[in-house]
Coordinates of C-alpha atoms in Angstrom, one line a residue:
X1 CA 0.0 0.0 0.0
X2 CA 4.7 3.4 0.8
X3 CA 9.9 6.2 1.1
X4 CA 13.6 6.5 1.9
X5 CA 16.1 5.2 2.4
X6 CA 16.9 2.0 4.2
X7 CA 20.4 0.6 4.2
X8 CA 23.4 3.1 4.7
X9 CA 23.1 6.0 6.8
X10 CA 24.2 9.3 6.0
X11 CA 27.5 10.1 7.6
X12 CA 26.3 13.9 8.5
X13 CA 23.9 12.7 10.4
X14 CA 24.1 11.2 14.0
X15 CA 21.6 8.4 14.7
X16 CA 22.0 6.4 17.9
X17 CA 21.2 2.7 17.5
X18 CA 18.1 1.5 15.6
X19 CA 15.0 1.2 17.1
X20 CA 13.0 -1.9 17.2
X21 CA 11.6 -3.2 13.9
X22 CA 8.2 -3.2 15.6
X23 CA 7.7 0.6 16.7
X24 CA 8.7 0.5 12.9
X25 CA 6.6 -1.2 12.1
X26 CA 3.4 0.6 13.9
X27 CA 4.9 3.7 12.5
X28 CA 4.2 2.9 9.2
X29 CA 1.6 0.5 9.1
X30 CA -1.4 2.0 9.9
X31 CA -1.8 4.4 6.7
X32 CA -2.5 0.9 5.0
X33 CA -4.8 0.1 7.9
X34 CA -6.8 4.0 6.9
X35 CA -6.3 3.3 3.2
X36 CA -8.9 0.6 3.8
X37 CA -10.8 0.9 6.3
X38 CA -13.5 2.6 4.2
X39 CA -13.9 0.1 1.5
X40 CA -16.5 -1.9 3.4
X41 CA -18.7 1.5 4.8
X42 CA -18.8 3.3 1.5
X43 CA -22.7 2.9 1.6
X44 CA -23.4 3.7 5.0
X45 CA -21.0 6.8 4.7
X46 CA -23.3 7.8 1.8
X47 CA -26.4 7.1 3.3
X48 CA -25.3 9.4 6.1
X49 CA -24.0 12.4 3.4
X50 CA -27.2 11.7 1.3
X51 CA -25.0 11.1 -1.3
X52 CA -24.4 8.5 -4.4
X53 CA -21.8 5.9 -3.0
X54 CA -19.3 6.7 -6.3
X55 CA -19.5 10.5 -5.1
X56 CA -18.0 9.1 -1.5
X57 CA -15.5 6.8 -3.1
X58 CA -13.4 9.7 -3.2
X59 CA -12.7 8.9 0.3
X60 CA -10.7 6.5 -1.2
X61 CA -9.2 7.8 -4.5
X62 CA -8.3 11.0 -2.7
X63 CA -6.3 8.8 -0.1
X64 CA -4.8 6.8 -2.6
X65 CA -3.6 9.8 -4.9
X66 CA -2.3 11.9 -1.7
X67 CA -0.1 8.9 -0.4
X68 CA 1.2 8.4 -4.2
X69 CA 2.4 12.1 -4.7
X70 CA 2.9 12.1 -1.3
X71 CA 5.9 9.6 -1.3
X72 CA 8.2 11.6 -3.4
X73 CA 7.8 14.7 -2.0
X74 CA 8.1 13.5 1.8
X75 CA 11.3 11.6 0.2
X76 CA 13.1 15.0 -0.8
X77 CA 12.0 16.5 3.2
X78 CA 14.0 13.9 4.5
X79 CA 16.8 14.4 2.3
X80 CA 16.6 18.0 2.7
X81 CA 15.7 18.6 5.8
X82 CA 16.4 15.5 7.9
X83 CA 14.2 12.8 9.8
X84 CA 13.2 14.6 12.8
X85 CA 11.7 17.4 10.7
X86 CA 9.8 14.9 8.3
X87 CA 8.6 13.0 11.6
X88 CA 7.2 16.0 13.0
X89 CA 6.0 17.9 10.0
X90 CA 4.1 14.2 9.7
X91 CA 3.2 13.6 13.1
X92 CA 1.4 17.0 12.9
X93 CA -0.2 16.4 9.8
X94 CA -1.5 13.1 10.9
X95 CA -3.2 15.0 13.9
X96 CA -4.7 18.0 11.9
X97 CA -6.3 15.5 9.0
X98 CA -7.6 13.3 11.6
X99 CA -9.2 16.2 13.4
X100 CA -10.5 16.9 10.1
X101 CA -12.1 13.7 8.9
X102 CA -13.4 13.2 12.7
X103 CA -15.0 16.6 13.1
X104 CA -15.7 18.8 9.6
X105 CA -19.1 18.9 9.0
X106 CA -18.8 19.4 5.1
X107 CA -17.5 16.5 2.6
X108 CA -14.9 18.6 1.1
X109 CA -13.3 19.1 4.6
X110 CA -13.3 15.3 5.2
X111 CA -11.6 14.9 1.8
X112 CA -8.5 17.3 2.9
X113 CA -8.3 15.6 5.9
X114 CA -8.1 12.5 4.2
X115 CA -5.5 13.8 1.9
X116 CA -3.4 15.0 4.9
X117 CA -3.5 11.6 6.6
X118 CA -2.2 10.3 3.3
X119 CA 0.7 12.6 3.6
X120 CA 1.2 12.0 6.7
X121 CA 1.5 8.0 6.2
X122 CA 3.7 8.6 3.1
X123 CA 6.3 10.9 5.8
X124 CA 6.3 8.2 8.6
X125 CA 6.9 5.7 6.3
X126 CA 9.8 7.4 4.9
X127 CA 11.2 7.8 8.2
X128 CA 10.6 4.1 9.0
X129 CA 12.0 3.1 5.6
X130 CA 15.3 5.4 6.7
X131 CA 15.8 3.7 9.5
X132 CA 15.6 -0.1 8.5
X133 CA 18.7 -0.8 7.8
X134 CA 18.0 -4.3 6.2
X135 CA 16.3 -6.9 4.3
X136 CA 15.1 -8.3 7.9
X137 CA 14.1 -5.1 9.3
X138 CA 12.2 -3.9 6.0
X139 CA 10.2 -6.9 6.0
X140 CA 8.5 -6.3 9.3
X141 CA 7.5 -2.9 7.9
X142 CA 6.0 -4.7 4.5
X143 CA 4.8 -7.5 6.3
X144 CA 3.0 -4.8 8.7
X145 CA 1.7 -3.2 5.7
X146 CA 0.3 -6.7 4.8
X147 CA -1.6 -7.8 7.5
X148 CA -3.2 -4.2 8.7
X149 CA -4.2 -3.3 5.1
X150 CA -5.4 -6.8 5.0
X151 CA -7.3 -6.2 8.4
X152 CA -8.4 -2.5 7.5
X153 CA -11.7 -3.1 5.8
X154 CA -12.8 -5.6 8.8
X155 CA -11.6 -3.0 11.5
X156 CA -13.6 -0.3 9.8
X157 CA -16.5 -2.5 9.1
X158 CA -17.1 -3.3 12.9
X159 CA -15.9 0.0 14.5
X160 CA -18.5 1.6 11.8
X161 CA -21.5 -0.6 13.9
X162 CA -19.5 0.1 17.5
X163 CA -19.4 4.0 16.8
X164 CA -20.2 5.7 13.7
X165 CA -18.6 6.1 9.8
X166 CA -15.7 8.5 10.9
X167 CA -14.3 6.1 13.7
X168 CA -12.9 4.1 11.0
X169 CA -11.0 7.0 9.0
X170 CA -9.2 7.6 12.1
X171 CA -7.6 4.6 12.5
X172 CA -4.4 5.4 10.9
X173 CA -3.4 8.0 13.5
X174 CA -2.7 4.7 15.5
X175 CA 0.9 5.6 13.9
X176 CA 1.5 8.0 16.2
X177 CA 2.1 5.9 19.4
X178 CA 5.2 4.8 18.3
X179 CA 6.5 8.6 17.1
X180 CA 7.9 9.0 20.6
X181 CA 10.4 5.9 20.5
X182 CA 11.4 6.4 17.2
X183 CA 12.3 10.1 18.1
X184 CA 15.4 10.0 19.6
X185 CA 16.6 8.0 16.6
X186 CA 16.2 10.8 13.8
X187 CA 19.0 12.6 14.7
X188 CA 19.6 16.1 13.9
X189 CA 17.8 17.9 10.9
X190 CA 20.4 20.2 10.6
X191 CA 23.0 17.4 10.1
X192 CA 20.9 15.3 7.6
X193 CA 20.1 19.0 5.4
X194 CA 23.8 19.8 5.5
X195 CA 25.2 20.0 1.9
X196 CA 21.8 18.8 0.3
X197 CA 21.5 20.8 -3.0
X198 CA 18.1 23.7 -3.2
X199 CA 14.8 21.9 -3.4
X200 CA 13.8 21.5 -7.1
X201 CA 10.3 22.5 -6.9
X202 CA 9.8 22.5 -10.8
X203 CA 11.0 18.6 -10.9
X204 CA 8.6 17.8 -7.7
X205 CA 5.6 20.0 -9.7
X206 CA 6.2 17.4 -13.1
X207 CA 6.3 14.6 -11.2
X208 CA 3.6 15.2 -9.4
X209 CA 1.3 16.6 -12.6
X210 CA 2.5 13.0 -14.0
X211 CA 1.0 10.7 -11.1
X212 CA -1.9 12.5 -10.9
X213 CA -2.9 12.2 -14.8
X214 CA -1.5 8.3 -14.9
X215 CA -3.7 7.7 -12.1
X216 CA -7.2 9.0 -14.3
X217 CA -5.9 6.3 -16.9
X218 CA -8.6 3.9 -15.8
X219 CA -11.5 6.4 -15.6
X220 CA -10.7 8.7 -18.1
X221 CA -8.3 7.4 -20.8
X222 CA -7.9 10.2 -23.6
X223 CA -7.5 12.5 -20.9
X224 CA -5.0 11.2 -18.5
X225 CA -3.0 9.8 -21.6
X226 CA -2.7 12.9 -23.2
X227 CA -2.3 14.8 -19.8
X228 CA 0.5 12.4 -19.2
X229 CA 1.8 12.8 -22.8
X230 CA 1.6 16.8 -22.2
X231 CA 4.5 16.5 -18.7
X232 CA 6.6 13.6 -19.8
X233 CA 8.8 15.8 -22.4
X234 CA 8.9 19.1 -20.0
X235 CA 10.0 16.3 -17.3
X236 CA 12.4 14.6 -18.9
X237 CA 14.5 18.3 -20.3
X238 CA 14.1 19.3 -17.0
X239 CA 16.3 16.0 -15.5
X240 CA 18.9 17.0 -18.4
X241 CA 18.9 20.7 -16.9
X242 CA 18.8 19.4 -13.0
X243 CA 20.2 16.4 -13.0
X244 CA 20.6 16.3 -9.6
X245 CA 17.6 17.4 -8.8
X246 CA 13.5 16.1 -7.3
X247 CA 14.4 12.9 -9.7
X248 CA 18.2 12.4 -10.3
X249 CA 19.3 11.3 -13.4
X250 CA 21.8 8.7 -12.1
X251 CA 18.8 7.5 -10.7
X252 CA 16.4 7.2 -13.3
X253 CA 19.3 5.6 -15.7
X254 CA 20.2 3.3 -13.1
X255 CA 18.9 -0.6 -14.5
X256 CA 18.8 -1.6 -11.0
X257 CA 16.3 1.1 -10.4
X258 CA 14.6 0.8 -12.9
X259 CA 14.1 -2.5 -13.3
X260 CA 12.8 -2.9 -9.6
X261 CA 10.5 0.0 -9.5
X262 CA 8.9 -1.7 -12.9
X263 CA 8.4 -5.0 -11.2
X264 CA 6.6 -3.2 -7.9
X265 CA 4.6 -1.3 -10.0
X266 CA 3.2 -4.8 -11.7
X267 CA 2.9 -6.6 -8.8
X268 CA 1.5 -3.9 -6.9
X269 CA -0.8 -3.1 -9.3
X270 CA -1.7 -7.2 -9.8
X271 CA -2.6 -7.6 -6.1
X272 CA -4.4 -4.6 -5.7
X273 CA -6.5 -5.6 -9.0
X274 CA -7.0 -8.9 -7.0
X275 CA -7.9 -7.2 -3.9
X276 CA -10.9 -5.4 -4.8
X277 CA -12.1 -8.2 -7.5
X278 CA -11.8 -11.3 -6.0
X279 CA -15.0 -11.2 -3.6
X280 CA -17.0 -10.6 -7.0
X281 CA -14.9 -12.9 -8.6
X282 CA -15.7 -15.7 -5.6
X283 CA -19.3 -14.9 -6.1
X284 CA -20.1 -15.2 -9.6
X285 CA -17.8 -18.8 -9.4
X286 CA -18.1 -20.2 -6.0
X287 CA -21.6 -20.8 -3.6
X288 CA -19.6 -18.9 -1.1
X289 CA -21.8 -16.9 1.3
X290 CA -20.4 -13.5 1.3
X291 CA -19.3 -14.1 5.3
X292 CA -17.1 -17.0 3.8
X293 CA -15.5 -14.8 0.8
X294 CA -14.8 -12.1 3.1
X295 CA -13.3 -14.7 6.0
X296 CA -11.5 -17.0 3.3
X297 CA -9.5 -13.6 2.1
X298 CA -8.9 -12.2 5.5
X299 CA -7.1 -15.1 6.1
X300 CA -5.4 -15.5 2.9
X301 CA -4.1 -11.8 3.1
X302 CA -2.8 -12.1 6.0
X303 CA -0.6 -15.7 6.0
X304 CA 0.4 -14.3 2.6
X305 CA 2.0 -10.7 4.6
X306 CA 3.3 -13.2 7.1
X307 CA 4.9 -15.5 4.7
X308 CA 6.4 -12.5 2.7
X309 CA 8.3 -11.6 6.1
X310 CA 9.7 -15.0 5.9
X311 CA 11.0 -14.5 2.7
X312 CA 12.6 -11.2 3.5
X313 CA 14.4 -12.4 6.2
X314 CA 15.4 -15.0 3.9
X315 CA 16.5 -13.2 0.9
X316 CA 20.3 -12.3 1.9
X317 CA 21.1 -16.3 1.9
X318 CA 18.8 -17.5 -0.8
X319 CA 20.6 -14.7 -3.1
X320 CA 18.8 -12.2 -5.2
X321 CA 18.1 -13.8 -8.6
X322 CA 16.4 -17.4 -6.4
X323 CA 14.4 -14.5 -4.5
X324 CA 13.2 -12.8 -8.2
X325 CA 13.0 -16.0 -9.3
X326 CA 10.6 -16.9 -6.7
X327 CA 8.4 -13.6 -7.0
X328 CA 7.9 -13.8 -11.1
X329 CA 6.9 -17.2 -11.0
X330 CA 4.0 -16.3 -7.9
X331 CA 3.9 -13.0 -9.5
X332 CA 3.2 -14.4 -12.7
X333 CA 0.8 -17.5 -11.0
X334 CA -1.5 -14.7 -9.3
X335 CA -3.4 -13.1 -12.0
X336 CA -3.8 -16.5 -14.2
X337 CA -5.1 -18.1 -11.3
X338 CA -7.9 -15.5 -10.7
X339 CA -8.5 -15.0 -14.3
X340 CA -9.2 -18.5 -15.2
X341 CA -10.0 -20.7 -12.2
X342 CA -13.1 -21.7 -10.4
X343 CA -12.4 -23.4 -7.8
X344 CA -12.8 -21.5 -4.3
X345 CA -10.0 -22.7 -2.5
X346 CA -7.3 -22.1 -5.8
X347 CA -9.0 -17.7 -5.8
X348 CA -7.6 -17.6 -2.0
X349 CA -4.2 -19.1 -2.8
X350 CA -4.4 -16.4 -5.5
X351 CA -4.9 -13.8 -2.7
X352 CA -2.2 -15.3 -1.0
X353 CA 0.5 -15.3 -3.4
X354 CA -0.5 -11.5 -4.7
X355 CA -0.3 -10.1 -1.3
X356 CA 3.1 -12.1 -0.9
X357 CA 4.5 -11.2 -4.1
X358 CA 3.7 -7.5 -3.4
X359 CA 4.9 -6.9 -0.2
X360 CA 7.6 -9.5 -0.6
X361 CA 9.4 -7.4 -3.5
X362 CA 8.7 -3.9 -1.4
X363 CA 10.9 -5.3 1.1
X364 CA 13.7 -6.8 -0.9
X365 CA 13.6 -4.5 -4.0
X366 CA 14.1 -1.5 -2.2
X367 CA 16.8 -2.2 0.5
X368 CA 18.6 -3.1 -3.3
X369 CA 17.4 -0.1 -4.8
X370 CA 19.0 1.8 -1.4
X371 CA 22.1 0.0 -1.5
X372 CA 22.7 0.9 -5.4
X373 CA 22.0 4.6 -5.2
X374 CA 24.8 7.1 -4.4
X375 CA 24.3 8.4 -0.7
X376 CA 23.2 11.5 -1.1
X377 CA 20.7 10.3 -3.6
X378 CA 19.3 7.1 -1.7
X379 CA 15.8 9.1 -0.5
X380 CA 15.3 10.1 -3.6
X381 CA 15.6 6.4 -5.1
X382 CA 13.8 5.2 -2.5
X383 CA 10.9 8.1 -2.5
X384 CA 10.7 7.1 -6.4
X385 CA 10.9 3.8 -6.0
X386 CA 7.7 3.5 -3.4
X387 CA 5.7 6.1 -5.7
X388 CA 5.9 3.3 -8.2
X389 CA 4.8 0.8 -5.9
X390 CA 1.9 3.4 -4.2
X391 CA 1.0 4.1 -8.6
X392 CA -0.2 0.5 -8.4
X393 CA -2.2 0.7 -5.3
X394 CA -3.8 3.9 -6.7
X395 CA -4.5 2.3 -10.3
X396 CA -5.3 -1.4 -8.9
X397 CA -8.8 -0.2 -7.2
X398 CA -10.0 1.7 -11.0
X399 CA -8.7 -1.1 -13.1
X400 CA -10.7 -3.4 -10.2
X401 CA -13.9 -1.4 -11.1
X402 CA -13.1 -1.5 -14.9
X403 CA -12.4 -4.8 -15.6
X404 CA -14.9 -6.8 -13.2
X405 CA -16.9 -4.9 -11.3
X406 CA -18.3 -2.7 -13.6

């Protein structure tokens, strides 16, 4: 559901020794928890509004975009300014959009908040993904990502009937018990901003005017394509001019970069695609009972987040091309299985190996992404490298609604 960067630490910046994988872990973990919580309550959220349930899905898109551009740009604060500056400009974003979403009384003002909890998540998650450190440590974060995103829709579901529609859209700010112990770990901001070139705020504007029209590809084709057509050249002569700029050249020229950032946009993409589609995918195949679809994937997303842990914590002895080998082949297995089978039992292993595959790679493509970047340029491979992996949890919902449940 993501960044910077893991691995190597800047050698301006003084960290004392890592905190615990777990307070990582519930620092980033609960903006996939928010992201969807809603997915279940959409109905009764419009019900309450008096509005059409595709007018209140925004709850969601809005989310999804605002975590996506969000990645990047919370990227070049921790390069620029440092970790305790992200983590507090986060932390206080976190509690201003969740005052928001918990007490505006007009949609619109629910919709910001939402889009500054999104920010928020995409900062913490930086500063959780800075302070890794390995392939071990980076799967608890993933794996976290897993099994709360896999939880959120139940969570939301129930604390919907317990207390009303906006209990649910609160629950990422759970992120913030842990922002005292990870504190005293992000250093000085003044040490991490030391010697970090002027903020390119023409690069970060393209980028961000090229997420947002590949992300109406779904809905609105002509439009987003050409939008998307209209910043690519303007983007790519302004990486020529800067090269060291919002998206570094060495970076975006770099096969190991690119390479992984195009396999977690697939799977990403592929898992959320499966996500949103399986339950009508169960129901037009299977006799399932909706309880039993919705029970049967719980379960599946969640050994499959556990399992991808495993394989993180794995991947330094298996070597890196058994561990690719290993995620194309599930990868691959995924989609065919949901495309073609009927049988109830094979759609779950499905699940399973999406939700593995997805947050598997996260994990180990990006400590390798880290580890191949210059220094000064690792937040910025790593902001890029999540936004590709967040493009595919903003596109995977849309193409859901294109391709089966429309």
């Amino acid at each position: 559901m993501v960044t910077t960067a893991p691995a190597r630490h800047s050698s301006t910046e003084t960290r004392p020794a890592r905190p615990s994988p777990l307070w990582l872990a519930l620092l980033a973990a609960p903006v996939a928890t928010g992201a969807n919580a809603p997915v279940l309550i959409l109905p009764d959220i419009a019900r309450s509004l008096s509005a059409e349930t595709a007018h209140v899905a925004w709850i969601v898109t809005v989310f999804a975009w605002a975590m996506t551009v969000g990645t990047p740009l919370l990227g070049a604060l921790v390069r620029h300014r440092g970790l305790r500056v992200t983590l507090l400009a986060s932390s206080a974003a976190a509690i201003g959009g969740t005052a928001l979403v918990v007490l505006a009384p007009w949609f619109p003002l629910v919709l910001l908040g939402r889009a500054a909890q999104a920010a928020a998540g995409a900062g913490l998650v930086a500063v959780a993904m800075n302070l890794a450190g390995s392939t071990r440590r980076m799967g608890v974060i993933t794996a976290g990502f897993g099994v709360l995103g896999a939880a959120g829709p139940l969570l939301g579901s129930l604390l919907a009937q317990a207390v009303n529609w906006r209990a649910p859209l609160a629950l990422s700010a759970a992120a913030l018990l842990a922002v005292p112990a990870v504190w005293r770990h992000t250093g000085k901001a003044a040490a991490a901003a030391r010697g970090a070139a002027a903020f390119d705020a023409v690069g970060a504007g393209l980028v961000v005017a090229l997420v947002s029209a590949l992300v109406l590809l779904p809905t609105a084709p002509l439009p987003g394509l050409v939008a998307a057509a209209l910043v690519v050249v303007p983007l790519a002569l302004h990486v020529r001019r800067r090269p060291d700029g919002f998206a570094p050249a060495a970076v975006l020229r770099s096969r190991v970069f690119t390479g992984s950032a195009l396999l977690a946009f697939v799977f990403s993409t592929s898992y959320f695609v499966l996500l949103f589609a399986l339950p009508a995918i169960a129901r037009g195949r299977t006799g399932w009972s909706t309880a039993a679809i919705g029970t049967g994937q719980l379960v599946a997303l969640l050994a499959g987040s556990l399992l991808s842990w495993v394989l993180a914590a794995a991947a330094s002895r298996l070597g890196h091309r058994k561990v690719l080998a290993v995620l194309l082949v599930l990868g691959t297995a995924a989609p065919l299985t949901a495309a073609f089978v009927t049988w109830g039992p094979a759609l779950l292993l499905a699940a399973a190996a999406a939700v593995f595959v997805a947050t598997g790679s996260n994990a180990v493509l990006s400590v390798r992404v880290a580890q191949h970047a210059a220094e000064a340029q690792r937040p910025s491979a790593i902001g890029l490298f999540v936004l590709c992996y967040q493009l595919g949890g903003a596109l995977g919902p849309a193409l859901a609604a294109v391709l089966v449940l429309g």
